[in-house]
């Protein structure tokens, strides 16, 4: 995993504008992938370029689905979708990207 892009983030205390949040969520990590942040996602080989393209497409699809859920007034489902712990693997099972929320005790409390 030392060659993986690791993205850890805090959850906001309050989500006031879900539509905007869904649109902005993947931007920082997408920019890192597009910039070739690791050897598995850079332009050094056809495989790494393919890894980056597939990863960016997955982020685009997830963002689109989250935005659609918000439009359907299913914002909680959208939040669960995008804040899931994601681990993206290449064809050889190497981790390309690992994303996770840093959850507090308040996030876990009933």
One Martini backbone bead per residue (centre of mass of N, CA, C, O) as a GRO file, in nm:
protein
  110
    1UNK     BB    1   0.050   0.067  -0.003
    2UNK     BB    2   0.293   0.271  -0.059
    3UNK     BB    3   0.165   0.324  -0.370
    4UNK     BB    4  -0.078   0.458  -0.255
    5UNK     BB    5  -0.355   0.655  -0.237
    6UNK     BB    6  -0.423   0.842   0.058
    7UNK     BB    7  -0.756   0.924   0.187
    8UNK     BB    8  -0.829   1.141   0.456
    9UNK     BB    9  -1.131   1.246   0.631
   10UNK     BB   10  -1.349   1.470   0.754
   11UNK     BB   11  -1.646   1.521   0.889
   12UNK     BB   12  -1.898   1.714   0.897
   13UNK     BB   13  -2.114   1.849   1.121
   14UNK     BB   14  -2.267   1.982   0.867
   15UNK     BB   15  -2.515   1.952   0.594
   16UNK     BB   16  -2.642   2.218   0.411
   17UNK     BB   17  -2.531   2.144   0.096
   18UNK     BB   18  -2.559   1.859  -0.072
   19UNK     BB   19  -2.514   1.929  -0.370
   20UNK     BB   20  -2.236   2.061  -0.335
   21UNK     BB   21  -2.092   1.834  -0.181
   22UNK     BB   22  -2.108   1.621  -0.405
   23UNK     BB   23  -1.947   1.790  -0.620
   24UNK     BB   24  -1.678   1.827  -0.420
   25UNK     BB   25  -1.569   1.559  -0.301
   26UNK     BB   26  -1.370   1.436  -0.547
   27UNK     BB   27  -1.175   1.661  -0.637
   28UNK     BB   28  -0.905   1.627  -0.477
   29UNK     BB   29  -0.849   1.326  -0.561
   30UNK     BB   30  -0.870   1.368  -0.865
   31UNK     BB   31  -0.630   1.561  -0.887
   32UNK     BB   32  -0.420   1.356  -0.788
   33UNK     BB   33  -0.463   1.145  -1.006
   34UNK     BB   34  -0.415   1.335  -1.255
   35UNK     BB   35  -0.111   1.402  -1.141
   36UNK     BB   36   0.032   1.135  -1.052
   37UNK     BB   37   0.081   1.055  -0.732
   38UNK     BB   38   0.163   0.766  -0.837
   39UNK     BB   39   0.303   0.499  -1.005
   40UNK     BB   40   0.001   0.373  -1.058
   41UNK     BB   41  -0.103   0.692  -1.177
   42UNK     BB   42   0.080   0.759  -1.401
   43UNK     BB   43   0.282   0.808  -1.716
   44UNK     BB   44   0.487   0.542  -1.726
   45UNK     BB   45   0.232   0.372  -1.833
   46UNK     BB   46  -0.034   0.216  -1.959
   47UNK     BB   47  -0.138   0.105  -1.689
   48UNK     BB   48  -0.135   0.372  -1.524
   49UNK     BB   49  -0.325   0.523  -1.713
   50UNK     BB   50  -0.560   0.323  -1.678
   51UNK     BB   51  -0.591   0.355  -1.376
   52UNK     BB   52  -0.660   0.655  -1.380
   53UNK     BB   53  -0.906   0.643  -1.568
   54UNK     BB   54  -1.076   0.445  -1.396
   55UNK     BB   55  -1.077   0.613  -1.136
   56UNK     BB   56  -1.209   0.869  -1.254
   57UNK     BB   57  -1.466   0.723  -1.348
   58UNK     BB   58  -1.561   0.629  -1.074
   59UNK     BB   59  -1.588   0.908  -0.946
   60UNK     BB   60  -1.792   1.013  -1.150
   61UNK     BB   61  -2.010   0.799  -1.094
   62UNK     BB   62  -2.044   0.853  -0.791
   63UNK     BB   63  -2.118   1.147  -0.814
   64UNK     BB   64  -2.367   1.109  -0.995
   65UNK     BB   65  -2.522   0.929  -0.796
   66UNK     BB   66  -2.528   1.126  -0.559
   67UNK     BB   67  -2.676   1.353  -0.708
   68UNK     BB   68  -2.928   1.185  -0.772
   69UNK     BB   69  -3.008   1.129  -0.479
   70UNK     BB   70  -3.053   1.422  -0.402
   71UNK     BB   71  -3.275   1.477  -0.617
   72UNK     BB   72  -3.448   1.233  -0.472
   73UNK     BB   73  -3.429   1.289  -0.163
   74UNK     BB   74  -3.142   1.099  -0.079
   75UNK     BB   75  -2.900   1.215   0.102
   76UNK     BB   76  -2.814   0.989   0.295
   77UNK     BB   77  -2.732   0.789   0.073
   78UNK     BB   78  -2.515   0.971  -0.048
   79UNK     BB   79  -2.335   0.986   0.200
   80UNK     BB   80  -2.283   0.685   0.228
   81UNK     BB   81  -2.155   0.640  -0.046
   82UNK     BB   82  -1.909   0.856  -0.023
   83UNK     BB   83  -1.823   0.755   0.292
   84UNK     BB   84  -1.710   0.515   0.221
   85UNK     BB   85  -1.485   0.270   0.218
   86UNK     BB   86  -1.230   0.294  -0.023
   87UNK     BB   87  -1.088   0.038  -0.251
   88UNK     BB   88  -0.867   0.054  -0.518
   89UNK     BB   89  -0.796  -0.177  -0.774
   90UNK     BB   90  -0.611  -0.357  -0.969
   91UNK     BB   91  -0.559  -0.639  -1.159
   92UNK     BB   92  -0.324  -0.720  -0.925
   93UNK     BB   93  -0.431  -0.611  -0.634
   94UNK     BB   94  -0.344  -0.325  -0.619
   95UNK     BB   95  -0.345  -0.039  -0.448
   96UNK     BB   96  -0.447   0.283  -0.549
   97UNK     BB   97  -0.695   0.357  -0.351
   98UNK     BB   98  -0.758   0.509  -0.022
   99UNK     BB   99  -1.071   0.575   0.142
  100UNK     BB  100  -1.147   0.768   0.451
  101UNK     BB  101  -1.316   0.827   0.736
  102UNK     BB  102  -1.290   1.029   1.025
  103UNK     BB  103  -1.439   0.908   1.291
  104UNK     BB  104  -1.636   0.986   1.548
  105UNK     BB  105  -1.822   0.925   1.820
  106UNK     BB  106  -2.069   1.084   1.702
  107UNK     BB  107  -2.099   0.911   1.437
  108UNK     BB  108  -2.162   0.633   1.614
  109UNK     BB  109  -2.391   0.730   1.758
  110UNK     BB  110  -2.740   0.696   1.813
   0.00000   0.00000   0.00000
